[in-house]
Tab-separated table of C-alpha atoms in Angstrom:
chain	number	residue	atom	x	y	z
A	216	MET	CA	-39.897	23.060	-60.811
A	217	ALA	CA	-42.315	20.003	-61.506
A	218	PHE	CA	-42.475	17.582	-58.285
A	219	GLU	CA	-43.505	14.761	-60.881
A	220	THR	CA	-39.999	15.085	-63.332
A	221	ASN	CA	-37.549	16.326	-60.364
A	222	VAL	CA	-34.726	13.656	-59.191
A	223	PHE	CA	-32.996	14.870	-56.172
A	224	ILE	CA	-29.522	13.461	-55.884
A	225	ASN	CA	-27.967	12.678	-52.415
A	226	CYS	CA	-23.940	12.041	-53.036
A	227	PRO	CA	-20.735	13.294	-52.437
A	228	PHE	CA	-19.638	16.651	-54.561
A	229	ASP	CA	-15.795	15.638	-54.455
A	230	ASN	CA	-13.816	15.110	-57.890
A	231	ASP	CA	-13.728	11.291	-57.043
A	232	TYR	CA	-17.249	10.850	-57.300
A	233	LYS	CA	-17.695	12.964	-60.508
A	234	SER	CA	-16.749	9.876	-62.424
A	235	LEU	CA	-20.145	8.455	-61.181
A	236	LEU	CA	-21.951	11.594	-60.843
A	237	ARG	CA	-21.700	13.049	-64.713
A	238	PRO	CA	-23.559	9.900	-66.053
A	239	VAL	CA	-25.843	9.464	-63.553
A	240	VAL	CA	-26.766	13.136	-64.140
A	241	PHE	CA	-27.137	13.047	-67.660
A	242	CYS	CA	-29.021	9.923	-67.481
A	243	ILE	CA	-31.618	11.986	-65.611
A	244	TYR	CA	-31.656	14.464	-67.991
A	245	ARG	CA	-31.793	12.214	-71.168
A	246	LEU	CA	-34.903	10.186	-69.844
A	247	GLY	CA	-37.030	13.487	-69.206
A	248	PHE	CA	-36.409	14.513	-65.864
A	249	GLN	CA	-34.750	17.212	-64.029
A	250	PRO	CA	-31.720	16.451	-61.533
A	251	ARG	CA	-31.537	18.391	-58.375
A	252	ILE	CA	-28.296	18.767	-56.389
A	253	ALA	CA	-27.336	20.531	-53.465
A	254	SER	CA	-24.471	22.411	-55.251
A	255	GLU	CA	-26.697	23.489	-58.075
A	256	ARG	CA	-27.391	26.832	-56.128
A	257	LEU	CA	-24.200	28.378	-54.696
A	258	ASP	CA	-25.668	30.762	-51.747
A	259	GLY	CA	-23.243	30.943	-49.206
A	260	ASN	CA	-26.068	32.823	-46.480
A	261	GLU	CA	-28.432	30.057	-47.133
A	262	PRO	CA	-28.154	26.867	-44.536
A	263	ARG	CA	-27.346	24.106	-46.174
A	264	ILE	CA	-29.773	21.745	-44.272
A	265	GLU	CA	-32.537	24.308	-45.491
A	266	LYS	CA	-31.633	23.532	-49.193
A	267	ILE	CA	-31.630	19.959	-48.662
A	268	ILE	CA	-34.938	19.805	-47.072
A	269	GLU	CA	-36.137	22.351	-50.089
A	270	LEU	CA	-34.699	19.887	-52.574
A	271	ILE	CA	-36.165	16.967	-51.221
A	272	GLU	CA	-39.820	18.253	-50.583
A	273	GLY	CA	-39.840	19.192	-54.264
A	274	SER	CA	-38.641	15.684	-55.845
A	275	LYS	CA	-40.737	12.898	-56.444
A	276	TYR	CA	-37.423	10.751	-57.198
A	277	GLY	CA	-34.455	10.235	-54.821
A	278	ILE	CA	-31.385	8.633	-55.723
A	279	HIS	CA	-29.132	8.053	-52.512
A	280	ASP	CA	-25.930	6.742	-52.959
A	281	LEU	CA	-23.912	5.392	-49.505
A	282	SER	CA	-20.978	4.292	-51.154
A	283	ARG	CA	-18.765	7.039	-49.883
A	284	ILE	CA	-19.748	6.805	-45.929
A	285	LYS	CA	-16.933	4.464	-44.798
A	286	ALA	CA	-13.246	5.872	-43.931
A	287	ARG	CA	-10.954	5.654	-46.106
A	288	LYS	CA	-8.019	5.650	-43.597
A	289	ALA	CA	-7.447	4.858	-39.774
A	290	GLY	CA	-8.785	8.123	-37.769
A	291	GLU	CA	-11.015	9.582	-40.582
A	292	LEU	CA	-14.402	10.208	-39.669
A	293	PHE	CA	-17.052	8.377	-41.942
A	294	ARG	CA	-19.269	10.439	-43.515
A	295	LEU	CA	-23.004	11.055	-42.191
A	296	ASN	CA	-24.423	13.478	-44.361
A	297	MET	CA	-25.723	10.976	-46.904
A	298	PRO	CA	-27.431	8.761	-44.451
A	299	LEU	CA	-29.050	11.646	-43.074
A	300	GLU	CA	-30.655	12.967	-46.137
A	301	LEU	CA	-31.707	9.663	-47.025
A	302	GLY	CA	-33.564	9.574	-43.494
A	303	ILE	CA	-35.081	12.742	-44.131
A	304	ASP	CA	-36.241	11.572	-47.681
A	305	LEU	CA	-37.615	8.626	-46.151
A	306	GLY	CA	-39.510	10.299	-43.421
A	307	CYS	CA	-41.301	12.810	-46.098
A	308	LYS	CA	-42.178	9.895	-47.760
A	309	ARG	CA	-43.527	7.907	-44.600
A	310	PHE	CA	-45.021	11.397	-42.832
A	311	GLY	CA	-45.758	14.051	-45.334
A	312	GLY	CA	-48.810	12.795	-46.954
A	313	ALA	CA	-49.863	13.394	-50.394
A	314	PRO	CA	-47.938	14.122	-52.768
A	315	TRP	CA	-44.898	12.913	-50.718
A	316	SER	CA	-46.128	9.513	-50.242
A	317	GLU	CA	-45.691	8.830	-53.705
A	318	LYS	CA	-41.920	9.589	-53.454
A	319	LYS	CA	-39.590	6.934	-54.720
A	320	CYS	CA	-35.948	6.123	-53.552
A	321	LEU	CA	-32.964	4.494	-55.457
A	322	ILE	CA	-30.213	3.572	-52.946
A	323	MET	CA	-26.970	2.987	-54.125
A	324	GLU	CA	-23.769	1.278	-52.484
A	325	THR	CA	-20.105	-0.180	-53.723
A	326	GLU	CA	-20.905	-3.639	-52.743
A	327	ARG	CA	-24.320	-5.575	-52.727
A	328	TYR	CA	-24.376	-5.742	-48.834
A	329	ARG	CA	-22.041	-3.738	-47.280
A	330	TYR	CA	-24.208	-1.324	-45.608
A	331	GLN	CA	-26.190	-3.928	-43.501
A	332	ALA	CA	-23.284	-3.557	-41.054
A	333	ALA	CA	-23.374	0.462	-40.662
A	334	LEU	CA	-27.081	0.471	-41.443
A	335	SER	CA	-29.066	-1.994	-40.341
A	336	ASP	CA	-32.333	-0.716	-40.324
A	337	LEU	CA	-32.366	-0.880	-44.132
A	338	SER	CA	-31.946	-4.555	-44.307
A	339	SER	CA	-34.995	-5.165	-46.085
A	340	SER	CA	-34.787	-2.283	-48.504
A	341	ASP	CA	-33.639	-3.056	-51.938
A	342	ILE	CA	-29.945	-1.652	-52.787
A	343	VAL	CA	-28.327	-1.635	-56.190
A	344	ALA	CA	-24.653	-2.324	-55.976
A	345	HIS	CA	-22.697	-0.745	-58.535
A	346	GLY	CA	-19.287	-1.495	-57.824
A	347	ASN	CA	-17.898	2.035	-58.231
A	348	GLN	CA	-18.268	1.204	-62.157
A	349	PRO	CA	-19.808	4.491	-63.809
A	350	LEU	CA	-21.654	2.235	-66.321
A	351	GLU	CA	-23.199	0.259	-63.587
A	352	ALA	CA	-24.464	3.299	-61.768
A	353	PHE	CA	-25.833	4.868	-65.408
A	354	THR	CA	-27.728	1.482	-65.660
A	355	ALA	CA	-28.978	1.284	-62.431
A	356	VAL	CA	-30.506	4.646	-62.484
A	357	ARG	CA	-31.783	3.953	-66.123
A	358	ASP	CA	-33.472	0.888	-65.387
A	359	TRP	CA	-34.990	2.172	-61.637
A	360	LEU	CA	-36.726	5.225	-63.693
A	361	ASP	CA	-37.594	3.271	-66.354
A	362	GLN	CA	-39.322	1.030	-63.997
A	363	GLU	CA	-40.606	3.572	-61.674
A	364	ALA	CA	-41.680	6.132	-64.128
A	365	ARG	CA	-42.964	3.382	-66.676
A	366	LEU	CA	-40.880	4.976	-69.711
A	367	ASP	CA	-40.068	2.272	-71.869
A	368	ALA	CA	-36.605	4.140	-72.308
A	369	ASP	CA	-33.964	3.083	-75.099
A	370	GLY	CA	-31.775	0.447	-73.667
A	371	PRO	CA	-28.674	1.205	-71.286
A	372	ALA	CA	-26.105	1.059	-74.469
A	373	ARG	CA	-27.672	3.360	-76.611
A	374	LEU	CA	-28.140	5.734	-73.907
A	375	TRP	CA	-24.756	5.555	-72.507
A	376	ASP	CA	-23.726	6.100	-76.337
A	377	GLN	CA	-25.414	9.328	-76.436
A	378	PHE	CA	-23.855	10.358	-73.110
A	379	THR	CA	-20.226	9.583	-74.983
A	380	ASP	CA	-21.635	11.766	-78.023
A	381	PHE	CA	-22.278	14.577	-75.443
A	382	MET	CA	-19.129	14.404	-73.569
A	383	ALA	CA	-17.107	14.404	-77.119
A	384	ASP	CA	-19.049	17.472	-78.246
A	385	ASN	CA	-18.701	19.314	-74.826
A	386	ASP	CA	-15.117	18.767	-74.742
A	387	ASP	CA	-15.110	20.086	-78.639
A	388	SER	CA	-16.831	23.250	-77.382
A	389	LEU	CA	-14.249	23.693	-74.296
A	390	VAL	CA	-11.200	22.905	-76.079
A	391	ALA	CA	-12.246	25.630	-78.860
A	392	ARG	CA	-13.082	28.238	-75.495
A	393	GLY	CA	-9.457	27.788	-74.321
A	394	PHE	CA	-10.059	25.264	-71.628
A	395	SER	CA	-6.831	22.585	-70.795
A	396	ARG	CA	-7.944	18.923	-70.547
A	397	ARG	CA	-7.216	19.466	-66.642
A	398	ASP	CA	-9.817	22.604	-66.845
A	399	ILE	CA	-12.255	19.951	-68.343
A	400	ASP	CA	-11.530	17.185	-66.084
A	401	ARG	CA	-12.440	19.912	-62.992
A	402	LEU	CA	-15.486	21.311	-64.593
A	403	PRO	CA	-17.786	22.235	-61.979
A	404	ILE	CA	-20.972	19.925	-61.941
A	405	SER	CA	-23.208	22.778	-61.889
A	406	THR	CA	-21.543	24.049	-65.304
A	407	LEU	CA	-21.838	20.831	-66.957
A	408	MET	CA	-25.282	20.340	-66.057
A	409	ARG	CA	-26.056	23.245	-67.972
A	410	SER	CA	-24.401	21.991	-70.833
A	411	MET	CA	-26.016	18.535	-70.911
A	412	GLU	CA	-29.661	20.567	-70.710
A	413	ALA	CA	-28.810	22.297	-73.661
A	414	TRP	CA	-27.299	19.071	-75.356
A	415	VAL	CA	-30.442	16.866	-74.888
A	416	ALA	CA	-32.765	19.567	-75.904
A	417	ALA	CA	-30.844	20.023	-78.993
A	418	HIS	CA	-30.980	16.294	-79.469
A	419	PRO	CA	-34.458	14.968	-79.259
A	420	LEU	CA	-34.800	11.063	-78.991
B	125	MET	CA	-19.568	13.788	-94.513
B	126	ALA	CA	-18.064	10.769	-92.220
B	127	ALA	CA	-19.529	10.702	-88.879
B	128	ASN	CA	-16.573	11.078	-85.745
B	129	LYS	CA	-15.409	7.702	-84.600
B	130	HIS	CA	-15.314	6.919	-80.527
B	131	VAL	CA	-13.429	4.245	-78.477
B	132	VAL	CA	-16.197	3.769	-75.772
B	133	PRO	CA	-16.527	1.274	-72.306
B	134	ARG	CA	-18.748	-1.336	-72.636
B	135	PRO	CA	-19.963	-3.816	-69.556
B	136	ASN	CA	-17.500	-6.646	-68.285
B	137	GLY	CA	-14.506	-4.441	-69.602
B	138	GLU	CA	-14.813	-4.703	-73.229
B	139	TRP	CA	-14.508	-1.452	-75.511
B	140	ALA	CA	-16.391	-0.844	-78.767
B	141	VAL	CA	-15.906	1.416	-81.403
B	142	ARG	CA	-18.594	3.571	-82.773
B	143	SER	CA	-19.375	6.629	-85.146
B	144	SER	CA	-21.112	9.521	-83.633
B	145	GLY	CA	-25.089	9.452	-83.274
B	146	ALA	CA	-25.040	5.779	-84.398
B	147	ALA	CA	-27.614	3.689	-82.656
B	148	LYS	CA	-25.149	0.509	-83.013
B	149	ALA	CA	-21.202	-0.061	-82.106
B	150	THR	CA	-19.067	-1.065	-85.155
B	151	ARG	CA	-17.320	-3.393	-83.572
B	152	VAL	CA	-16.773	-4.839	-79.696
B	153	PHE	CA	-12.983	-5.491	-78.694
B	154	GLU	CA	-11.891	-7.470	-75.605
B	155	SER	CA	-9.083	-4.833	-75.088
B	156	GLN	CA	-8.627	-0.964	-75.499
B	157	ALA	CA	-5.823	-1.017	-77.412
B	158	ASP	CA	-7.216	-3.119	-80.290
B	159	ALA	CA	-10.157	-0.879	-80.203
B	160	ILE	CA	-8.056	2.236	-80.353
B	161	LYS	CA	-6.099	0.298	-83.241
B	162	PHE	CA	-8.990	-0.333	-84.986
B	163	GLY	CA	-10.780	3.055	-84.324
B	164	ARG	CA	-7.541	4.957	-85.130
B	165	ASN	CA	-7.249	3.425	-88.596
B	166	ALA	CA	-11.334	4.081	-89.411
B	167	ALA	CA	-10.967	7.663	-88.473
B	168	ARG	CA	-7.548	8.408	-90.726
B	169	LYS	CA	-9.574	6.566	-93.739
B	170	ASP	CA	-12.570	8.794	-93.367
B	171	GLY	CA	-10.358	11.916	-92.245
B	172	VAL	CA	-12.766	12.688	-89.064
B	173	GLU	CA	-12.282	13.178	-85.521
B	174	PHE	CA	-11.465	10.286	-83.530
B	175	TYR	CA	-12.057	10.260	-79.574
B	176	VAL	CA	-10.856	7.715	-76.904
B	177	HIS	CA	-12.958	7.663	-73.881
B	178	ARG	CA	-12.251	6.370	-70.308
B	179	LYS	CA	-14.170	4.171	-68.354
B	180	ASP	CA	-16.479	7.158	-67.054
B	181	GLY	CA	-17.324	8.787	-70.246
B	182	THR	CA	-14.813	11.602	-70.556
B	183	ILE	CA	-12.228	12.120	-73.080
B	184	ARG	CA	-8.787	10.833	-72.375
B	185	GLN	CA	-7.361	11.361	-75.918
B	186	ARG	CA	-8.499	13.033	-79.407
B	187	ASP	CA	-6.662	13.180	-82.337
B	188	SER	CA	-7.575	15.473	-85.719
B	189	TYR	CA	-7.634	13.669	-89.122
B	190	GLY	CA	-9.945	16.239	-90.555
B	191	ARG	CA	-8.894	17.628	-93.396
B	192	ASP	CA	-8.883	21.441	-91.940
B	193	PRO	CA	-5.151	22.537	-92.577
B	194	VAL	CA	-4.864	23.883	-88.879
B	195	ALA	CA	-6.059	20.538	-87.194
B	196	SER	CA	-3.492	19.083	-85.040
B	197	LYS	CA	-2.788	15.608	-83.320
B	198	GLY	CA	-3.053	15.756	-79.579
């Protein structure tokens, strides 16, 4: 896969986060890029960190969502995978030489300044707040890729509407194949990615 | 053949009614309930599928107003 068009997504893969991940992945495909996530390959024998490093090395673009690093209740540990993977990506850009010096990062959070308490080294970085709103996360990714890759892409509303067209078409297809509403809502992201890729190929801009 | 109708989220909590493949929304509403009412009437009139999307774009509800005799609501 091509380094220039690969977009590494560093985020949690639980059901709760899928509401943000689905539109973000669709946006990446729709703009002509290839999303790369750790769960795209289910190989239990491969150490996860090796897979992450391979994805980071192979992707010019990286999206890092730090919105789920906070523990949700007393006694729960906060999640460190996302900051670790962001650190590897920043290190790859800084120390890797060409072509990795051209890497671009988008850092997303729920609130604009919340990360500063936990990750103050990033205080001068440009971080986009999505407020846990799927449409905001979608727009942030669209605007960032449009700017960094100089795309002159269609506006967020038009691309979002195409996402809803895809979701309806995919729903029709899954219902016809015997999937329940619950099955559809819980569809693995890797399965959804294959459907998105096929839909985008069948509906050129 | 008329296009299917969708109720989809817009920024600032608004909801739009749009047709599949359309470049622009037919109409934008402040409440989802108003958008559903308008969209359902349009789908019924045109005899097409009607989709209500959640804020994340997934399908909350799908009703069929097509002319297929085996089509069912819900």
